[in-house]
Coordinates of C-alpha atoms in Angstrom, one line a residue:
Chain D
M28 CA 18.6 29.4 -0.8
F29 CA 16.7 32.3 -2.0
D30 CA 13.3 33.2 -0.3
R31 CA 10.4 33.6 -2.8
K32 CA 10.5 37.5 -2.5
T33 CA 13.9 37.5 -3.9
V34 CA 13.3 35.3 -6.8
D35 CA 10.0 37.1 -7.9
A36 CA 12.2 40.6 -7.4
Y37 CA 14.5 38.9 -9.7
K38 CA 11.8 38.0 -12.1
E39 CA 10.4 41.5 -12.1
I40 CA 13.8 42.4 -13.9
R41 CA 12.5 43.1 -17.6
S42 CA 14.2 43.6 -20.8
P43 CA 13.4 47.3 -22.1
D44 CA 10.7 47.5 -24.6
R45 CA 12.7 49.2 -27.3
M46 CA 14.7 46.2 -27.7
K47 CA 12.4 44.1 -30.0
E48 CA 12.4 46.9 -32.3
N49 CA 16.1 47.4 -32.1
I50 CA 16.7 44.1 -33.1
L51 CA 14.2 44.1 -36.2
H52 CA 16.0 47.5 -37.1
M53 CA 19.5 46.2 -37.2
Y54 CA 18.2 43.0 -39.1
K55 CA 16.5 45.5 -41.7
E56 CA 19.7 47.4 -41.9
H57 CA 21.9 44.3 -42.3
K58 CA 22.6 44.3 -46.3
K59 CA 23.4 41.1 -47.9
P60 CA 26.3 41.7 -50.0
S61 CA 25.6 40.7 -53.8
I62 CA 27.1 37.7 -55.3
Y63 CA 29.3 39.6 -57.9
S64 CA 30.7 42.0 -55.4
Q65 CA 31.8 39.0 -53.3
L66 CA 33.0 36.7 -56.2
K67 CA 35.0 39.1 -58.4
P68 CA 38.0 39.9 -55.9
M69 CA 37.9 36.3 -55.0
A70 CA 38.1 34.8 -58.5
G71 CA 41.8 34.7 -58.7
I72 CA 42.0 33.2 -55.2
A73 CA 39.0 30.8 -56.0
A74 CA 41.1 29.2 -58.9
C75 CA 44.0 28.8 -56.9
F76 CA 41.9 26.8 -54.1
L77 CA 40.1 25.1 -57.2
V78 CA 43.7 23.7 -58.3
V79 CA 44.7 22.8 -54.5
F80 CA 41.3 20.9 -53.7
T81 CA 41.1 19.0 -56.9
A82 CA 44.9 17.6 -56.0
A83 CA 43.9 16.9 -52.6
V84 CA 41.0 15.1 -53.6
L85 CA 43.1 12.9 -56.2
Y86 CA 45.8 12.6 -53.6
F87 CA 43.5 11.7 -50.7
G88 CA 40.6 10.0 -52.3
S89 CA 37.0 11.2 -52.4
N90 CA 35.8 9.3 -49.3
T91 CA 36.9 11.4 -46.3
P92 CA 34.7 12.7 -43.9
L93 CA 32.9 15.8 -45.1
S94 CA 31.9 17.8 -42.0
I95 CA 31.0 17.3 -38.2
T96 CA 28.8 19.5 -36.4
N97 CA 27.7 20.2 -33.1
Y98 CA 24.2 21.9 -32.5
G99 CA 24.8 23.4 -36.1
E100 CA 28.4 24.6 -35.4
K101 CA 30.9 23.4 -38.0
V102 CA 33.9 21.9 -36.2
S103 CA 37.4 23.1 -37.5
E104 CA 41.0 23.8 -36.7
T105 CA 39.8 26.5 -34.6
P106 CA 38.9 25.2 -31.1
M107 CA 34.9 25.6 -30.6
A108 CA 32.9 25.4 -27.6
V109 CA 30.7 22.4 -27.5
V110 CA 27.3 22.0 -26.2
F111 CA 26.2 19.0 -23.9
E112 CA 22.8 17.5 -23.9
D113 CA 21.3 14.7 -21.9
V114 CA 20.9 11.2 -23.6
S115 CA 18.8 8.5 -22.3
Y116 CA 20.4 5.0 -23.3
S117 CA 17.4 2.9 -23.7
Q118 CA 18.9 -0.6 -25.4
N119 CA 21.0 -3.3 -24.1
T120 CA 24.5 -3.5 -25.3
Q121 CA 27.2 -6.0 -25.8
S122 CA 29.9 -4.5 -23.7
I123 CA 28.3 -2.2 -21.0
S124 CA 26.8 -4.0 -18.1
M125 CA 25.5 -0.8 -16.6
F126 CA 23.4 -0.1 -19.3
R127 CA 21.7 -3.3 -19.0
I128 CA 19.9 -2.0 -15.7
G129 CA 17.5 1.0 -16.4
K130 CA 17.8 3.8 -18.6
P131 CA 20.6 5.9 -17.4
V132 CA 20.9 9.3 -18.8
L133 CA 24.5 10.6 -19.8
S134 CA 25.5 14.1 -20.6
C135 CA 26.8 14.0 -24.1
I136 CA 28.3 15.9 -27.0
G137 CA 26.3 15.4 -30.1
L138 CA 28.1 15.1 -33.3
N139 CA 26.6 15.1 -36.6
I140 CA 29.1 13.4 -39.2
D141 CA 28.5 13.7 -43.0
T142 CA 30.8 11.1 -44.9
D143 CA 30.3 9.8 -48.2
G144 CA 32.2 6.4 -47.3
Q145 CA 32.6 4.2 -44.6
T146 CA 34.1 5.5 -41.9
E147 CA 35.5 3.9 -38.7
I148 CA 34.9 5.8 -35.3
S149 CA 36.8 5.5 -32.0
V150 CA 37.4 7.5 -29.0
S151 CA 40.5 7.6 -26.7
G152 CA 38.2 8.1 -23.6
G153 CA 34.6 7.8 -22.5
I154 CA 31.8 6.4 -24.4
L155 CA 30.4 6.6 -27.7
L156 CA 26.8 6.2 -28.4
S157 CA 25.3 5.5 -31.9
Y158 CA 21.9 6.3 -32.4
N159 CA 19.5 4.7 -35.1
D160 CA 16.2 3.3 -35.7
E161 CA 17.1 -0.2 -34.8
L162 CA 19.8 -0.2 -32.3
D163 CA 21.8 1.9 -29.9
T164 CA 25.2 0.7 -29.2
A165 CA 27.6 1.9 -27.1
F166 CA 31.6 1.7 -27.4
Y167 CA 34.4 2.3 -25.0
A168 CA 37.6 3.7 -25.6
G169 CA 39.7 1.2 -27.8
E170 CA 36.5 0.0 -29.3
S171 CA 35.5 1.3 -32.9
Y172 CA 32.4 1.3 -35.3
V173 CA 31.5 2.0 -38.7
I174 CA 29.3 4.5 -40.2
D175 CA 28.7 5.0 -44.0
S176 CA 26.4 7.8 -44.2
S177 CA 25.3 11.0 -42.2
S178 CA 25.2 9.8 -38.8
L179 CA 24.3 11.3 -35.3
V180 CA 26.8 10.1 -32.7
Y181 CA 26.9 10.9 -29.0
W182 CA 30.2 11.2 -27.1
S183 CA 29.9 10.9 -23.3
I184 CA 32.9 12.1 -21.2
D185 CA 31.4 11.8 -17.8
G186 CA 34.1 11.2 -15.2
F187 CA 36.8 13.3 -17.0
S188 CA 38.2 15.9 -15.4
E189 CA 39.4 19.5 -16.8
T190 CA 42.9 18.4 -17.3
D191 CA 42.2 15.6 -19.7
V192 CA 42.7 15.8 -23.2
L193 CA 40.7 13.3 -25.5
T194 CA 40.6 12.3 -29.0
L195 CA 37.8 11.3 -31.6
H196 CA 39.5 9.2 -34.3
L197 CA 38.2 8.8 -37.8
V198 CA 39.3 6.6 -40.4
T199 CA 38.1 6.5 -43.9
N200 CA 39.8 4.7 -46.8
G201 CA 43.0 4.5 -44.6
N202 CA 42.9 8.3 -44.2
T203 CA 42.9 9.5 -40.4
T204 CA 41.2 12.3 -39.0
N205 CA 41.8 13.4 -35.6
L206 CA 39.7 15.8 -33.5
S207 CA 41.0 16.8 -29.8
L208 CA 38.5 17.8 -27.0
T209 CA 40.2 20.0 -24.2
Y210 CA 38.9 22.2 -21.5
D211 CA 39.8 25.7 -22.1
K212 CA 39.9 27.6 -18.4
D213 CA 39.2 31.1 -19.9
S214 CA 36.1 30.4 -21.7
E215 CA 35.3 27.8 -19.3
A216 CA 34.0 25.2 -21.8
W217 CA 35.0 22.0 -23.6
M218 CA 36.6 23.2 -26.7
L219 CA 36.7 20.5 -30.0
A220 CA 39.0 21.0 -33.0
Y221 CA 40.9 19.1 -35.8
T222 CA 44.1 18.1 -34.6
N223 CA 47.2 17.2 -36.7
D224 CA 48.3 14.7 -34.0
Chain K
M1 CA 17.3 42.7 -45.5
I2 CA 13.5 42.1 -45.3
L3 CA 12.3 39.6 -43.0
S4 CA 9.6 37.3 -44.1
A5 CA 6.1 37.2 -42.3
D6 CA 6.6 33.5 -41.0
K7 CA 10.1 34.2 -39.8
K8 CA 9.0 37.5 -38.0
V9 CA 6.1 35.2 -36.2
A10 CA 9.0 32.7 -35.3
F11 CA 11.1 35.6 -34.0
E12 CA 8.3 37.0 -31.9
I13 CA 7.6 33.5 -30.4
V14 CA 11.5 33.0 -29.4
Y15 CA 11.6 36.8 -28.4
N16 CA 8.6 36.9 -26.0
K17 CA 9.9 33.2 -24.6
Y18 CA 13.6 34.3 -24.0
S19 CA 14.3 38.1 -23.8
N20 CA 13.5 38.8 -20.4
M21 CA 15.3 35.7 -19.2
L22 CA 18.4 36.6 -21.1
Y23 CA 18.2 39.9 -20.4
R24 CA 18.4 39.3 -16.5
L25 CA 21.3 36.8 -17.2
A26 CA 23.2 39.5 -19.3
L27 CA 22.4 42.2 -16.6
S28 CA 23.7 39.9 -13.8
I29 CA 26.9 38.9 -15.6
L30 CA 27.6 42.3 -17.0
R31 CA 26.1 44.5 -14.3
N32 CA 25.3 47.2 -16.7
C33 CA 21.8 48.0 -18.3
E34 CA 23.1 49.4 -21.6
D35 CA 25.7 46.7 -22.2
A36 CA 23.1 43.9 -21.3
E37 CA 20.8 45.5 -23.7
D38 CA 23.5 45.2 -26.5
A39 CA 24.4 41.7 -25.7
V40 CA 21.0 40.2 -26.0
Q41 CA 20.1 42.3 -29.1
T42 CA 23.4 40.6 -30.5
V43 CA 22.0 37.3 -29.6
F44 CA 18.7 37.7 -31.3
Y45 CA 20.2 39.5 -34.4
K46 CA 22.4 36.5 -34.7
Y47 CA 19.6 34.2 -34.3
L48 CA 17.8 36.1 -37.4
L49 CA 20.7 36.2 -39.3
K50 CA 21.8 32.2 -39.0
Q51 CA 18.1 31.3 -39.4
I52 CA 18.8 28.4 -36.8
T53 CA 16.4 25.7 -36.5
F54 CA 16.5 23.5 -33.5
G55 CA 15.2 19.8 -32.9
T56 CA 13.6 20.4 -29.5
E57 CA 12.8 23.2 -27.3
E58 CA 15.8 22.2 -24.9
H59 CA 18.1 22.6 -27.6
E60 CA 16.6 25.9 -28.5
R61 CA 16.9 27.1 -24.9
A62 CA 20.3 25.9 -24.4
W63 CA 21.7 27.6 -27.7
F64 CA 20.3 31.0 -26.5
V65 CA 21.7 30.8 -23.1
R66 CA 25.1 29.5 -24.1
V67 CA 25.3 32.4 -26.7
T68 CA 24.2 34.8 -24.6
I69 CA 26.6 33.8 -21.9
N70 CA 29.6 33.9 -24.7
Q71 CA 28.4 37.3 -25.7
C72 CA 28.4 38.8 -22.6
K73 CA 32.2 37.1 -22.1
D74 CA 33.0 38.5 -25.2
S75 CA 31.5 42.1 -24.5
M76 CA 33.8 41.9 -20.9
R77 CA 36.7 41.2 -22.8
R78 CA 36.5 43.9 -25.7
R79 CA 35.2 46.5 -23.5
K80 CA 37.0 45.7 -20.2
I81 CA 33.6 46.1 -18.5
R82 CA 33.8 45.7 -14.7
A83 CA 31.1 48.3 -13.7
A84 CA 29.1 47.2 -10.7
L85 CA 25.4 47.7 -10.8
P86 CA 24.8 50.0 -7.7
L87 CA 21.9 49.3 -5.3
D88 CA 19.8 52.0 -6.5
E89 CA 20.0 51.4 -10.1
I90 CA 18.7 47.6 -9.2
I91 CA 15.6 49.2 -7.4
D92 CA 15.2 51.4 -10.6
L93 CA 14.8 48.0 -12.6
G94 CA 11.8 47.3 -10.4
V95 CA 13.6 45.2 -7.6
Y96 CA 12.2 45.9 -4.3
D97 CA 14.4 47.7 -1.6
D98 CA 14.5 44.5 0.5
Q99 CA 16.0 42.2 -1.9
S100 CA 18.3 44.6 -3.9
E101 CA 21.0 43.8 -1.3
T102 CA 20.8 40.2 -1.9
L103 CA 20.9 40.4 -5.7
S104 CA 23.6 43.0 -5.6
V105 CA 25.6 40.5 -3.6
L106 CA 24.6 37.6 -6.4
F107 CA 25.7 39.8 -9.4
A108 CA 28.7 40.4 -7.7
L109 CA 29.9 36.7 -7.3
P110 CA 32.5 35.6 -10.0
E111 CA 30.6 34.8 -13.2
K112 CA 31.1 31.1 -13.2
Y113 CA 29.3 30.9 -9.9
K114 CA 26.6 33.4 -10.3
T115 CA 25.7 31.9 -13.6
V116 CA 24.7 28.5 -12.5
L117 CA 23.2 30.0 -9.1
I118 CA 21.0 32.3 -11.2
L119 CA 19.8 29.6 -13.5
Y120 CA 19.3 27.0 -10.9
Y121 CA 17.7 29.2 -8.3
M122 CA 16.2 32.1 -9.8
E123 CA 15.1 30.5 -13.3
G124 CA 14.6 26.9 -11.8
F125 CA 16.5 24.8 -14.5
K126 CA 17.5 21.4 -13.3
V127 CA 21.4 20.5 -13.3
E128 CA 20.9 18.5 -16.2
E129 CA 19.7 21.4 -18.1
I130 CA 22.3 23.9 -16.9
A131 CA 24.9 21.5 -17.9
M132 CA 23.6 21.5 -21.1
M133 CA 23.2 25.5 -21.5
V134 CA 27.0 26.0 -20.0
G135 CA 28.7 23.1 -21.8
L136 CA 30.0 21.4 -18.6
S137 CA 29.3 18.2 -17.2
K138 CA 26.5 17.6 -14.5
S139 CA 29.2 17.1 -11.5
A140 CA 30.9 20.4 -12.6
V141 CA 27.7 22.3 -12.3
K142 CA 27.2 20.8 -9.1
M143 CA 30.6 21.7 -7.7
R144 CA 29.8 25.3 -9.0
L145 CA 26.5 25.6 -7.2
S146 CA 28.1 24.3 -3.8
R147 CA 30.9 26.5 -4.1
G148 CA 28.7 29.6 -5.2
R149 CA 26.4 29.0 -2.1
E150 CA 29.4 29.1 0.0
L151 CA 30.6 32.4 -1.6
L152 CA 27.1 33.9 -1.2
K153 CA 26.7 32.9 2.5
N154 CA 29.9 34.3 3.1
E155 CA 29.0 37.6 1.8
L156 CA 25.5 37.9 2.9

């Protein structure tokens, strides 16, 4: 597509020398706000939140999934762009014959799920891969599996188009948490967020 | 804030590894030297502030590329930047005269096509790696490469 000279010419473009010093200067100038100054105006609000939180814990129980992260970014109600990574699938599985041949590589969304109690996970589409030291297992849509501590799961959506809406379901002690995965044309990325559906 | 010695060493390593690549990428998207510089500075500043650790080098690289692309898009949204990088400015950057026209055409392509073309042809990443960096499936990256090649051929 491009000849060697064009690639070399492109790579001749280098960042300005001053940039590194500018970054270090920006960091040096950044002031960490004191804990006291942050806490003082927030004390009243925090007290209210404490009451609401305590009530919520009493109502819903304490074993709901605590947090779900992708690449260190915590999933919330605000849609966030997810990062895909390639996962080489190595073990045989009870349900997917294609995985018995060779070691296919799937483009997946890695999700770190921190939970206090047993949580049943399933997806509306794609393949869920659970990874631990002993067994790598794949689950299709409609199947589910259970985690009982902090776990890393991979969600492959290969084959789905940008118009599809996919859901990840988590059930802990009868409480359901849903996350929706949709493609956002503006940011040209798959976006994940908690949903009330 | 004071940067500890070990964090400064870690910063120097990632800066030396990625700064030129990210600057070139930001320049191709924003087509303006100052804005590209601002965008890349912000990316490294975020890295320092968040003190992010990565499991593998692939994750680290994907994070930097991903955040740079997002930062550039954010800059474009906020500042309404649509400034074209003129040929003479590309030559000033050290790009040879014969190649400046090709690069100028490449930089003028829509962002979604030129980003994958640059990562694939200029930076030499594999489709799988680009998919991870831009948050798309491999088939979507291949589609963009194909469409980007067509657009480029039509323009050159």
